[in-house]
Coordinates of C-alpha atoms in Angstrom, one line a residue:
Chain E
M1 CA 77.6 50.9 60.8
T2 CA 81.2 50.5 62.1
L3 CA 82.3 54.2 60.3
Q4 CA 79.3 55.6 62.1
M5 CA 80.2 54.3 65.3
N6 CA 83.7 55.3 64.8
W7 CA 82.5 58.8 63.9
S8 CA 80.0 59.5 66.8
R9 CA 83.1 58.1 69.2
A10 CA 85.1 60.5 67.4
S11 CA 82.6 63.6 67.8
T12 CA 82.5 62.8 71.4
L13 CA 86.1 62.9 72.0
L14 CA 86.4 66.2 69.8
Q15 CA 83.8 67.5 72.1
R16 CA 86.1 67.0 75.4
L17 CA 89.1 68.2 73.9
G18 CA 87.7 71.3 72.0
S19 CA 89.6 73.3 74.3
V20 CA 93.0 71.5 73.7
I21 CA 92.5 71.5 69.8
G22 CA 92.0 75.4 70.0
L23 CA 95.1 75.8 72.0
V24 CA 96.8 73.6 69.5
L25 CA 95.5 76.0 66.3
L26 CA 96.5 79.1 68.3
F27 CA 99.9 77.0 68.9
I28 CA 100.1 76.8 65.2
V29 CA 99.0 80.2 63.9
L30 CA 101.1 82.2 66.0
S31 CA 104.2 80.0 65.2
V32 CA 103.3 80.6 61.8
M33 CA 102.9 84.1 62.1
S34 CA 105.3 85.7 64.5
P35 CA 109.1 84.1 64.4
D36 CA 109.4 84.7 68.3
F37 CA 106.4 82.9 69.1
L38 CA 108.0 79.3 69.5
T39 CA 111.1 79.9 71.8
T40 CA 112.1 78.6 74.7
G41 CA 112.3 81.9 76.7
N42 CA 108.7 83.1 75.4
L43 CA 107.0 79.3 76.0
L44 CA 108.4 80.3 79.4
T45 CA 107.5 83.6 79.9
V46 CA 104.1 82.7 78.9
L47 CA 103.6 80.3 81.4
R48 CA 105.1 82.4 84.2
Q49 CA 102.4 85.1 83.1
V50 CA 99.7 82.6 83.4
S51 CA 100.5 81.0 86.6
I52 CA 98.4 83.7 88.5
N53 CA 95.6 83.7 86.6
A54 CA 95.9 79.5 86.7
L55 CA 96.4 79.3 90.8
I56 CA 92.4 81.7 91.0
A57 CA 90.9 79.7 88.1
F58 CA 91.8 76.2 89.7
G59 CA 89.7 77.3 92.9
M60 CA 87.4 78.5 90.6
T61 CA 86.8 75.5 89.0
F62 CA 85.7 74.2 91.8
V63 CA 83.2 77.1 92.6
I64 CA 81.8 76.7 89.6
L65 CA 81.5 72.9 89.6
A66 CA 79.8 73.4 92.4
G67 CA 76.9 75.8 90.9
G68 CA 78.7 78.9 92.4
I69 CA 80.8 81.7 91.2
D70 CA 83.3 83.8 93.7
L71 CA 83.4 87.7 92.4
S72 CA 85.7 88.3 95.4
V73 CA 88.9 86.3 94.4
G74 CA 90.7 89.4 92.7
A75 CA 89.8 91.6 96.3
I76 CA 91.3 88.4 98.2
L77 CA 94.4 88.6 96.5
A78 CA 94.7 92.5 96.5
F79 CA 93.9 92.4 101.1
T80 CA 95.9 89.1 101.2
G81 CA 99.0 90.8 99.3
A82 CA 99.1 93.6 101.4
I83 CA 98.2 92.3 104.9
T84 CA 101.4 89.7 104.0
A85 CA 103.8 92.9 102.5
G86 CA 102.6 94.7 105.9
L87 CA 103.3 92.0 107.9
M88 CA 106.9 91.8 106.4
A89 CA 107.7 95.7 106.7
S90 CA 107.0 95.7 110.2
G91 CA 109.6 93.1 110.7
H92 CA 107.6 90.3 111.0
G93 CA 109.5 86.8 109.0
I94 CA 108.7 85.3 105.8
V95 CA 107.3 82.2 107.1
L96 CA 104.9 83.9 109.2
S97 CA 103.7 86.9 107.0
V98 CA 103.0 84.0 104.0
G99 CA 101.2 81.9 106.6
A100 CA 99.3 84.9 107.8
G101 CA 98.4 85.5 104.0
L102 CA 97.3 82.2 102.8
G103 CA 95.5 81.7 106.4
L104 CA 93.4 84.8 106.2
G105 CA 92.7 83.9 102.3
L106 CA 91.3 80.9 103.5
I107 CA 89.0 82.2 106.3
L108 CA 88.1 84.8 103.7
G109 CA 86.9 82.3 101.4
M110 CA 85.2 80.2 104.2
V111 CA 83.3 83.7 105.1
N112 CA 81.9 83.5 101.4
G113 CA 80.8 79.9 101.9
V114 CA 78.9 80.7 105.1
L115 CA 77.2 83.6 103.5
V116 CA 76.2 81.2 100.3
S117 CA 75.3 78.4 102.4
W118 CA 73.6 79.5 106.0
G119 CA 73.1 82.7 104.8
K120 CA 71.5 81.8 101.6
V121 CA 72.9 84.6 99.7
A122 CA 73.2 84.1 95.8
P123 CA 76.7 83.6 95.5
F124 CA 77.0 86.2 92.5
I125 CA 75.5 88.8 95.6
A126 CA 77.5 87.7 98.3
T127 CA 80.7 87.8 96.8
L128 CA 80.1 91.3 95.1
G129 CA 79.4 92.4 98.9
T130 CA 82.7 90.7 100.2
L131 CA 84.6 91.9 96.7
T132 CA 83.3 95.7 97.4
L133 CA 84.1 95.6 101.2
L134 CA 87.8 93.8 100.8
R135 CA 88.6 96.8 98.2
G136 CA 87.6 99.1 100.7
L137 CA 89.8 97.5 103.5
T138 CA 92.8 96.9 101.2
L139 CA 92.5 101.2 100.3
S140 CA 92.1 102.0 104.0
Y141 CA 95.0 99.0 105.1
T142 CA 97.3 100.6 102.4
Q143 CA 96.1 104.1 102.1
G144 CA 96.3 103.9 98.6
S145 CA 99.9 103.6 98.3
P146 CA 102.1 100.4 97.3
I147 CA 103.4 98.8 100.3
P148 CA 107.6 97.9 98.8
V149 CA 108.8 94.4 99.4
T150 CA 112.6 94.4 100.6
N151 CA 113.1 91.1 101.6
Q152 CA 115.4 89.4 98.8
S153 CA 114.3 85.9 99.7
F154 CA 110.8 86.5 99.3
A155 CA 111.0 88.3 95.8
L156 CA 112.1 84.8 95.1
V157 CA 108.7 83.5 95.8
G158 CA 107.8 85.2 92.4
G159 CA 111.0 86.0 90.8
G160 CA 113.3 82.8 91.3
Y161 CA 113.8 80.5 88.9
V162 CA 114.4 76.6 89.1
A163 CA 117.6 75.2 87.4
N164 CA 118.2 78.7 86.4
L165 CA 115.4 78.1 83.3
V166 CA 112.1 77.2 85.1
P167 CA 110.3 80.3 86.9
L168 CA 109.1 79.2 90.1
P169 CA 105.3 80.5 89.6
V170 CA 105.4 77.8 87.4
I171 CA 106.1 75.2 89.5
W172 CA 103.5 76.7 91.9
M173 CA 101.0 76.7 89.3
F174 CA 102.0 72.8 88.5
I175 CA 101.9 71.8 92.4
A176 CA 98.4 73.3 92.7
F177 CA 97.4 71.6 89.5
V178 CA 98.7 68.5 90.8
V179 CA 97.1 68.6 94.3
C180 CA 93.6 70.4 92.8
G181 CA 93.3 67.6 90.5
F182 CA 93.9 65.1 93.2
L183 CA 91.1 66.9 95.4
L184 CA 88.4 66.7 92.4
R185 CA 89.0 63.5 90.5
G186 CA 91.0 61.3 93.6
T187 CA 88.3 62.1 97.1
V188 CA 85.0 62.2 98.1
F189 CA 85.6 65.6 98.6
G190 CA 85.8 66.3 94.8
R191 CA 82.8 63.3 93.7
H192 CA 80.5 65.7 96.3
V193 CA 81.4 69.0 94.5
V194 CA 80.5 67.6 91.4
A195 CA 77.1 66.3 93.1
I196 CA 76.3 69.2 94.3
G197 CA 76.7 71.2 91.1
G198 CA 74.9 68.6 89.1
N199 CA 71.8 68.7 91.6
E200 CA 72.0 69.7 95.1
E201 CA 69.0 68.4 96.2
A202 CA 69.4 65.0 95.0
A203 CA 73.1 65.2 96.9
R204 CA 71.7 66.4 100.1
L205 CA 69.2 63.4 100.3
S206 CA 72.3 61.3 99.5
G207 CA 73.6 62.2 102.4
V208 CA 76.0 65.0 101.2
R209 CA 76.5 67.7 103.4
I210 CA 75.8 70.8 101.6
A211 CA 77.0 73.9 104.2
P212 CA 80.1 72.4 105.2
M213 CA 80.7 71.7 101.8
K214 CA 80.4 74.7 100.3
I215 CA 81.9 76.8 103.6
A216 CA 85.4 74.2 102.2
I217 CA 84.8 74.8 98.3
Y218 CA 84.7 78.8 98.8
G219 CA 87.6 78.2 101.3
L220 CA 89.8 76.6 98.9
S221 CA 89.0 79.5 96.2
G222 CA 90.1 82.2 99.0
L223 CA 93.3 80.2 100.0
L224 CA 94.4 79.9 96.2
S225 CA 93.9 83.6 95.7
A226 CA 95.6 84.5 98.6
F227 CA 98.3 81.9 97.4
A228 CA 98.0 83.9 94.1
G229 CA 98.4 87.4 95.8
I230 CA 101.5 86.6 97.7
V231 CA 103.3 85.3 94.2
L232 CA 102.3 88.4 92.6
T233 CA 103.4 90.7 95.4
S234 CA 106.7 89.2 95.3
R235 CA 106.6 89.5 91.5
L236 CA 105.7 93.2 91.9
Y237 CA 108.5 93.9 94.7
S238 CA 105.2 95.2 96.6
A239 CA 101.9 94.8 97.0
Q240 CA 99.4 97.2 95.3
A241 CA 96.4 98.5 96.5
T242 CA 94.8 98.1 93.4
A243 CA 96.2 94.9 92.6
G244 CA 93.8 92.0 91.0
Q245 CA 91.1 93.9 89.4
G246 CA 89.0 92.1 86.8
Y247 CA 91.0 89.0 87.7
E248 CA 87.8 87.4 88.8
L249 CA 86.5 87.4 85.0
D250 CA 89.7 86.1 83.6
A251 CA 89.7 83.2 85.9
I252 CA 86.0 82.7 84.9
A253 CA 86.9 83.1 81.4
A254 CA 89.3 80.0 81.9
V255 CA 87.2 78.0 83.2
V256 CA 84.6 78.4 80.7
L257 CA 86.8 78.3 78.1
G258 CA 88.5 74.7 79.7
G259 CA 84.8 73.5 79.1
T260 CA 83.5 73.2 82.4
S261 CA 79.8 74.3 82.2
L262 CA 78.5 77.4 84.3
A263 CA 75.7 75.7 85.1
G264 CA 78.0 73.8 87.3
G265 CA 78.2 69.5 87.6
R266 CA 80.4 69.1 84.7
G267 CA 84.0 70.3 84.1
W268 CA 87.7 69.0 84.2
L269 CA 90.4 70.8 85.9
F270 CA 92.7 70.1 83.2
G271 CA 90.2 72.0 80.8
T272 CA 90.7 75.2 83.2
L273 CA 94.9 75.2 82.6
I274 CA 94.1 74.4 79.1
G275 CA 91.7 77.6 79.6
A276 CA 94.5 79.7 81.4
L277 CA 96.9 78.8 79.0
L278 CA 94.4 80.0 76.2
I279 CA 94.1 83.7 77.6
G280 CA 97.8 83.7 78.3
F281 CA 98.9 82.6 74.8
L282 CA 96.7 84.9 73.0
N283 CA 97.2 88.0 75.1
N284 CA 101.3 86.9 74.3
G285 CA 100.8 86.4 70.8
L286 CA 98.5 89.5 70.2
N287 CA 101.4 91.6 71.9
L288 CA 104.3 89.8 69.7
L289 CA 102.1 90.8 66.5
G290 CA 102.0 94.2 67.8
V291 CA 97.8 94.3 67.5
S292 CA 96.3 97.0 69.8
S293 CA 95.3 96.4 73.0
F294 CA 91.7 97.6 72.2
Y295 CA 91.3 95.1 69.3
Q296 CA 93.0 92.5 71.8
Q297 CA 90.3 92.6 73.9
V298 CA 87.9 92.3 70.8
V299 CA 89.6 89.1 70.1
K300 CA 89.0 87.9 73.4
G301 CA 85.7 88.5 73.9
I302 CA 85.1 86.5 70.6
V303 CA 87.1 83.5 71.8
I304 CA 85.1 83.4 75.4
L305 CA 81.9 83.7 73.2
I306 CA 82.7 80.9 70.9
A307 CA 83.8 78.8 73.9
V308 CA 80.3 79.8 75.6
L309 CA 78.7 79.1 72.2
L310 CA 80.1 75.4 72.6
D311 CA 79.3 74.8 75.8
R312 CA 75.1 75.3 75.6
R313 CA 75.3 73.2 72.1
Q314 CA 76.6 70.2 74.1
Chain F
M1 CA 81.9 68.4 62.9
R2 CA 80.5 72.0 64.2
K3 CA 82.6 72.0 66.4
L4 CA 85.3 71.7 64.3
T5 CA 84.2 74.7 62.2
F6 CA 83.7 76.8 65.2
L7 CA 87.2 76.1 66.0
A8 CA 88.1 77.3 62.5
A9 CA 86.1 79.9 62.3
A10 CA 87.8 81.1 65.9
A11 CA 90.7 80.6 64.1
A12 CA 89.8 82.7 61.5
T13 CA 88.7 85.2 63.1
L14 CA 92.2 85.9 65.0
L15 CA 93.8 85.5 62.1
A16 CA 92.2 88.1 60.4
A17 CA 92.4 90.7 63.7
C18 CA 95.9 90.4 63.3
S19 CA 96.6 90.3 60.0
Q20 CA 94.2 93.9 59.9
Q21 CA 96.5 95.1 63.1
G22 CA 99.8 93.3 63.0
P23 CA 101.7 96.0 60.7
G24 CA 99.6 98.6 59.6
E25 CA 98.8 99.2 63.5
S26 CA 102.2 101.3 63.4
A27 CA 103.0 102.7 60.1
P28 CA 102.7 101.9 56.5
A29 CA 105.4 98.9 57.0
A30 CA 106.8 97.8 53.6
G31 CA 108.2 94.6 54.9
S32 CA 106.4 91.2 57.1
T33 CA 104.6 91.3 59.9
A34 CA 107.3 90.6 62.5
G35 CA 110.5 90.9 63.5
G36 CA 112.4 93.0 65.8
A37 CA 115.9 94.8 64.7
A38 CA 117.1 91.3 64.5
A39 CA 114.8 90.8 61.4
G40 CA 116.4 93.5 59.3
G41 CA 114.6 96.4 57.5
K42 CA 112.8 99.1 59.8
P43 CA 114.0 99.4 63.7
V44 CA 111.1 98.4 66.1
I45 CA 110.9 100.2 68.9
G46 CA 107.9 99.0 72.0
L47 CA 106.0 101.8 73.8
A48 CA 104.1 100.4 77.6
L49 CA 101.5 102.5 77.9
S50 CA 100.3 102.6 81.8
T51 CA 96.7 103.2 80.3
Q52 CA 95.0 104.2 77.1
N53 CA 91.9 105.2 79.3
N54 CA 93.3 108.8 80.1
P55 CA 93.2 111.5 77.5
F56 CA 97.0 112.5 78.7
F57 CA 98.4 109.4 77.7
V58 CA 96.5 108.9 74.4
E59 CA 98.3 112.1 73.4
L60 CA 101.2 110.8 74.5
K61 CA 101.0 107.6 72.2
D62 CA 99.9 109.8 69.4
G63 CA 103.0 111.9 69.8
A64 CA 105.4 108.9 69.9
Q65 CA 103.1 107.2 66.5
K66 CA 103.9 110.6 64.5
A67 CA 107.2 110.7 65.6
A68 CA 107.9 107.2 64.9
D69 CA 106.4 107.6 61.2
A70 CA 108.3 110.4 60.5
S71 CA 111.6 108.7 61.4
G72 CA 110.5 105.2 60.0
V73 CA 110.6 102.9 62.6
Q74 CA 108.1 100.8 63.7
L75 CA 106.1 101.0 67.0
V76 CA 104.7 98.4 68.8
V77 CA 102.2 99.7 71.5
V78 CA 101.0 97.4 74.7
D79 CA 98.6 98.7 77.3
A80 CA 98.9 97.9 80.8
Q81 CA 95.2 99.1 81.9
D82 CA 96.8 100.4 84.7
D83 CA 97.9 97.0 86.3
P84 CA 101.2 96.7 86.9
A85 CA 101.0 93.0 86.4
R86 CA 99.6 93.0 83.3
Q87 CA 102.6 95.7 82.5
I88 CA 105.2 93.8 83.3
S89 CA 104.0 90.9 81.2
S90 CA 103.7 93.4 78.6
V91 CA 107.2 94.4 78.7
E92 CA 108.4 90.7 79.0
D93 CA 106.4 90.1 75.8
L94 CA 108.6 93.0 74.2
I95 CA 111.5 91.8 75.6
Q96 CA 110.3 88.3 73.4
K97 CA 109.7 90.1 70.3
R98 CA 113.2 91.7 70.5
V99 CA 112.5 95.2 70.1
S100 CA 115.5 97.6 69.7
V101 CA 114.4 100.2 72.7
I102 CA 111.5 100.1 75.2
L103 CA 109.7 103.1 76.0
L104 CA 108.2 102.4 79.3
N105 CA 105.8 105.1 80.6
P106 CA 105.4 103.2 84.2
T107 CA 101.9 102.3 86.0
D108 CA 103.8 102.4 89.2
S109 CA 107.0 103.3 90.3
S110 CA 107.9 100.6 92.6
A111 CA 106.8 97.9 90.8
L112 CA 108.5 97.6 87.3
A113 CA 111.8 97.6 88.6
G114 CA 112.2 94.0 88.0
A115 CA 110.9 94.2 84.2
V116 CA 113.4 97.0 83.8
Q117 CA 116.0 94.9 84.6
S118 CA 115.0 92.0 82.5
A119 CA 115.2 94.3 79.8
Q120 CA 118.8 95.1 80.5
R121 CA 119.6 91.6 80.6
A122 CA 118.7 91.2 77.5
N123 CA 120.5 94.3 76.4
I124 CA 117.3 96.0 75.4
P125 CA 117.5 99.7 76.7
V126 CA 114.6 101.4 78.5
I127 CA 113.7 104.9 78.3
T128 CA 110.9 105.9 81.2
L129 CA 108.4 108.4 80.3
D130 CA 106.6 110.7 82.4
R131 CA 107.2 108.6 85.4
G132 CA 110.2 107.0 86.8
V133 CA 111.1 103.6 88.1
D134 CA 112.3 103.3 91.4
G135 CA 115.4 100.7 91.8
A136 CA 116.4 100.2 88.5
E137 CA 118.6 102.5 85.9
V138 CA 117.3 103.8 82.9
A139 CA 119.3 104.8 79.6
S140 CA 117.1 108.0 79.7
H141 CA 114.0 109.7 81.9
I142 CA 111.4 112.3 80.0
A143 CA 109.1 113.7 82.0
S144 CA 108.0 117.5 82.1
D145 CA 110.1 120.2 83.3
N146 CA 108.2 120.9 86.2
I147 CA 111.0 123.6 87.7
A148 CA 110.6 125.7 84.7
G149 CA 106.7 125.1 84.7
G150 CA 107.1 126.9 88.2
K151 CA 109.1 129.6 87.2
M152 CA 106.6 130.1 84.0
A153 CA 103.8 130.4 86.7
A154 CA 105.7 133.4 88.7
D155 CA 106.9 135.0 85.8
Y156 CA 103.2 135.2 84.4
L157 CA 101.9 136.5 87.8
A158 CA 104.6 139.2 88.0
K159 CA 103.7 140.5 84.4
Q160 CA 100.0 140.7 85.6
L161 CA 100.4 142.1 88.7
G162 CA 103.1 144.4 87.9
G163 CA 105.9 142.7 90.3
K164 CA 104.2 143.5 93.4
G165 CA 101.7 141.7 95.8
N166 CA 100.8 138.9 97.5
I167 CA 100.5 135.3 96.6
I168 CA 98.8 131.9 98.3
E169 CA 100.4 128.8 96.9
L170 CA 98.4 125.7 97.0
Q171 CA 101.2 122.2 97.6
G172 CA 100.8 119.3 96.4
V173 CA 101.3 116.0 98.3
A174 CA 104.2 116.5 100.0
G175 CA 107.3 114.4 98.9
T176 CA 106.2 113.9 95.5
S177 CA 109.0 115.3 93.1
A178 CA 105.8 116.9 91.1
A179 CA 105.2 118.8 94.1
R180 CA 108.7 119.9 94.7
E181 CA 110.0 121.1 91.6
R182 CA 107.0 123.1 90.8
G183 CA 107.3 124.7 94.1
K184 CA 110.8 125.0 93.7
G185 CA 110.5 126.7 90.5
F186 CA 107.9 129.1 91.6
D187 CA 109.4 129.9 94.9
D188 CA 112.8 130.5 93.7
E189 CA 111.5 132.8 90.8
I190 CA 109.5 134.6 93.1
A191 CA 111.9 135.5 95.6
T192 CA 113.5 137.6 92.7
T193 CA 110.4 140.0 92.4
G194 CA 108.7 142.2 94.7
M195 CA 106.0 139.8 95.5
K196 CA 105.8 137.8 98.2
V197 CA 104.6 134.5 99.2
V198 CA 102.4 134.9 102.6
A199 CA 101.2 131.8 103.0
Q200 CA 101.7 128.1 101.8
Q201 CA 100.2 125.0 102.8
P202 CA 99.4 121.5 101.2
A203 CA 96.1 120.4 99.7
N204 CA 97.2 117.5 98.3
F205 CA 96.2 117.9 94.5
D206 CA 92.9 117.5 95.6
R207 CA 90.0 119.8 94.8
A208 CA 87.9 119.4 98.0
Q209 CA 91.0 120.2 100.0
G210 CA 91.9 122.8 97.6
L211 CA 88.6 124.6 98.7
S212 CA 89.0 124.2 102.6
V213 CA 92.3 125.1 102.5
S214 CA 92.1 128.4 100.5
E215 CA 88.8 129.2 102.6
N216 CA 91.2 129.2 105.5
L217 CA 94.1 130.8 104.0
L218 CA 92.0 133.8 102.6
Q219 CA 90.4 133.9 106.3
G220 CA 93.8 134.8 107.6
N221 CA 95.4 136.7 104.7
S222 CA 92.7 139.7 103.4
D223 CA 95.2 141.0 101.2
V224 CA 96.0 138.6 98.5
Q225 CA 96.2 139.4 95.0
A226 CA 96.9 135.7 93.5
I227 CA 97.1 132.2 94.1
F228 CA 99.4 129.6 92.7
A229 CA 98.1 126.1 93.1
Q230 CA 100.3 123.1 91.7
N231 CA 97.8 121.5 90.2
D232 CA 94.6 122.3 88.0
E233 CA 92.3 120.4 90.9
M234 CA 93.4 122.1 93.7
A235 CA 93.2 125.3 91.7
L236 CA 89.5 124.8 91.0
G237 CA 88.6 124.4 94.6
A238 CA 90.3 128.0 95.1
V239 CA 88.4 129.5 92.4
Q240 CA 85.1 127.3 94.3
A241 CA 86.3 129.5 97.7
L242 CA 86.7 132.5 95.9
A243 CA 83.0 132.2 94.4
G244 CA 81.0 134.1 97.3
K245 CA 83.9 137.0 97.5
N246 CA 83.5 140.2 94.7
K247 CA 87.7 140.5 94.7
K248 CA 89.7 140.0 92.1
V249 CA 92.2 137.4 92.8
L250 CA 93.9 135.4 90.2
V251 CA 94.4 131.5 90.0
V252 CA 97.2 130.0 88.7
G253 CA 97.4 126.0 88.3
F254 CA 99.3 123.5 86.7
D255 CA 98.7 120.3 84.6
G256 CA 96.3 121.4 82.0
T257 CA 93.7 118.9 82.3
P258 CA 90.7 119.5 80.5
D259 CA 88.6 121.0 83.7
G260 CA 91.2 123.4 83.8
K261 CA 91.5 124.5 80.6
K262 CA 87.9 125.0 80.2
A263 CA 88.2 127.3 83.5
V264 CA 90.6 129.4 82.2
Q265 CA 88.6 129.5 78.8
D266 CA 85.4 130.7 81.5
G267 CA 88.0 133.4 83.0
Q268 CA 87.4 131.5 86.4
M269 CA 91.2 130.9 86.1
A270 CA 94.0 133.1 84.6
A271 CA 96.1 130.5 83.4
T272 CA 97.4 127.1 83.9
V273 CA 100.8 125.8 83.0
A274 CA 99.8 122.6 80.7
Q275 CA 101.6 119.9 80.1
Q276 CA 102.4 118.4 76.7
P277 CA 102.2 115.0 76.5
E278 CA 102.4 114.4 72.7
E279 CA 105.5 116.2 73.0
I280 CA 106.8 113.3 75.6
G281 CA 105.9 111.0 73.3
R282 CA 107.7 112.1 70.5
L283 CA 111.1 113.3 72.3
G284 CA 110.8 109.3 73.5
V285 CA 110.8 107.7 70.3
E286 CA 113.4 110.5 69.0
T287 CA 115.7 109.7 71.8
A288 CA 114.9 105.9 71.4
K289 CA 115.9 106.4 67.8
K290 CA 119.6 107.7 68.9
L291 CA 120.0 104.6 71.0
V292 CA 119.2 102.5 67.9
D293 CA 121.9 104.4 66.1
K294 CA 124.6 104.6 68.9
Q295 CA 124.5 108.1 69.4
P296 CA 124.6 109.2 73.3
V297 CA 121.3 110.7 74.5
D298 CA 120.7 112.5 78.0
K299 CA 120.3 110.6 81.6
S300 CA 117.4 113.0 81.6
I301 CA 115.4 115.2 79.6
A302 CA 113.0 117.9 80.8
V303 CA 110.2 118.5 78.7
P304 CA 109.1 122.1 78.4
L305 CA 105.8 123.1 79.7
K306 CA 103.1 126.0 77.8
L307 CA 101.6 128.6 79.8
L308 CA 97.6 128.5 78.9
T309 CA 95.8 131.8 79.2
K310 CA 92.5 133.0 77.8
E311 CA 93.9 134.3 74.9

């Protein structure tokens, strides 16, 4: 009897920690198979590679928790990156350029929220529309060619290190994680996000103001995408017109791998971080092992499918 | 328990995919799965491709792979899917793998400087293929010999036209190295013959612009025997501009794209100066091998082009 109770408690824990166990297993497999995997240099490299996806995925977690989806994140990243680099190229300072980029991301995200809440457009369609619109605007603004960044201090945002060891993007990622984690677990805002995703009608009846909440949620997603865009632009020494293509899918994959339900209402931010790390270590490990990029996609696809299957069975 | 089974299955799938593709991907390797030069045995060379969705780069990879098999080095290929951010990550992975040399076919010449510098800090020489990198020194740059290609086109026309005739030249995007070098090779060689370039104008490597620019130039120059376009797209535009007119004008393109080759086969274009991506890949690996063996290499290696005609 006692044994059975313990076992059921353990199995609940297993469900919750599925992604963590997956990551640990992946870690062990890769450490055994590649001697170059388990080195400080490599682990920090992967953390830096993961940071862009993680920043976007944190915002995506809020959107998906509230029962929505945001396909425009990659396009917002490219557009705000281009505007930030463009402002700097025309002689504006870092603070103004970065501030404008972040502000623009927030506004673009809020536009998504307005379309979804007041416009009653399905999130998939609304953000597909803004994705296409912003891609077009980015191409016309940049004329299709990269905007180079020459500002050396800006280059530090994505290329700098703390204590000559920890890459700055990793620091940004952890700051964003702590702030978003607090927003989700420690504030009324976070509880309302989960309530909307669980049952929107019930949330509305119990006094949650749905429209402003959705505008804020998509705004947060836009803001974090813009932040990712600025870090990426800095890291590439240039804003690329075609940057961020397909990033929406990587972010959604991170959220789902982390155990957040695509149906909304159930999930956690720590899972998203683990999901992003899973994707990052998978990419890195397969590169270290010399696996062809075609098979890499196959492996990633299988892992995502397994995560979704786990989600369905819960 | 079921979850555990799932996760075990996931790990197993991963393992299966890896062990199949690990060493086998590059060569019938005799040793273990892993290791850069430090692990002993075969030297490992990394090839960071911009994309494999374009036949040009697939041929480049195939050429590199053949050369690697022939010269006993292991080739690790990573693909950026045309995303500079992904390419930086994959170059970093190659650095962590401590490959002996990195062959880099950049997605973009402005974004990869940082990655090249990281490689150099790790004492891994970088060789750029097809496209260069701005803002960083590389051990060698291997690309088509565009000047010689332009000369080749001019020589071909001189032979066909008996050294006499008027030519229209369609230029590529102003300021690009391809447009500059192809134009220089062509113009310099034409100057040594009795032929004359009567009009030249940019059509930006674009088929539609090639059509309209050709129409305009043909309007103003009735006595024209040939059109030289600095790429196949513009040449195909010129072919369309000539379609209604019943007079013989030789069109020569550049690149040897599938459409270009087909137009040459169909007799619509007289010739195209084809690039040899396989050759770029082969020379890349051979140059990397020289670096591994501590032999000197040339800073810049020009890969010959090949004139394709109907025969």
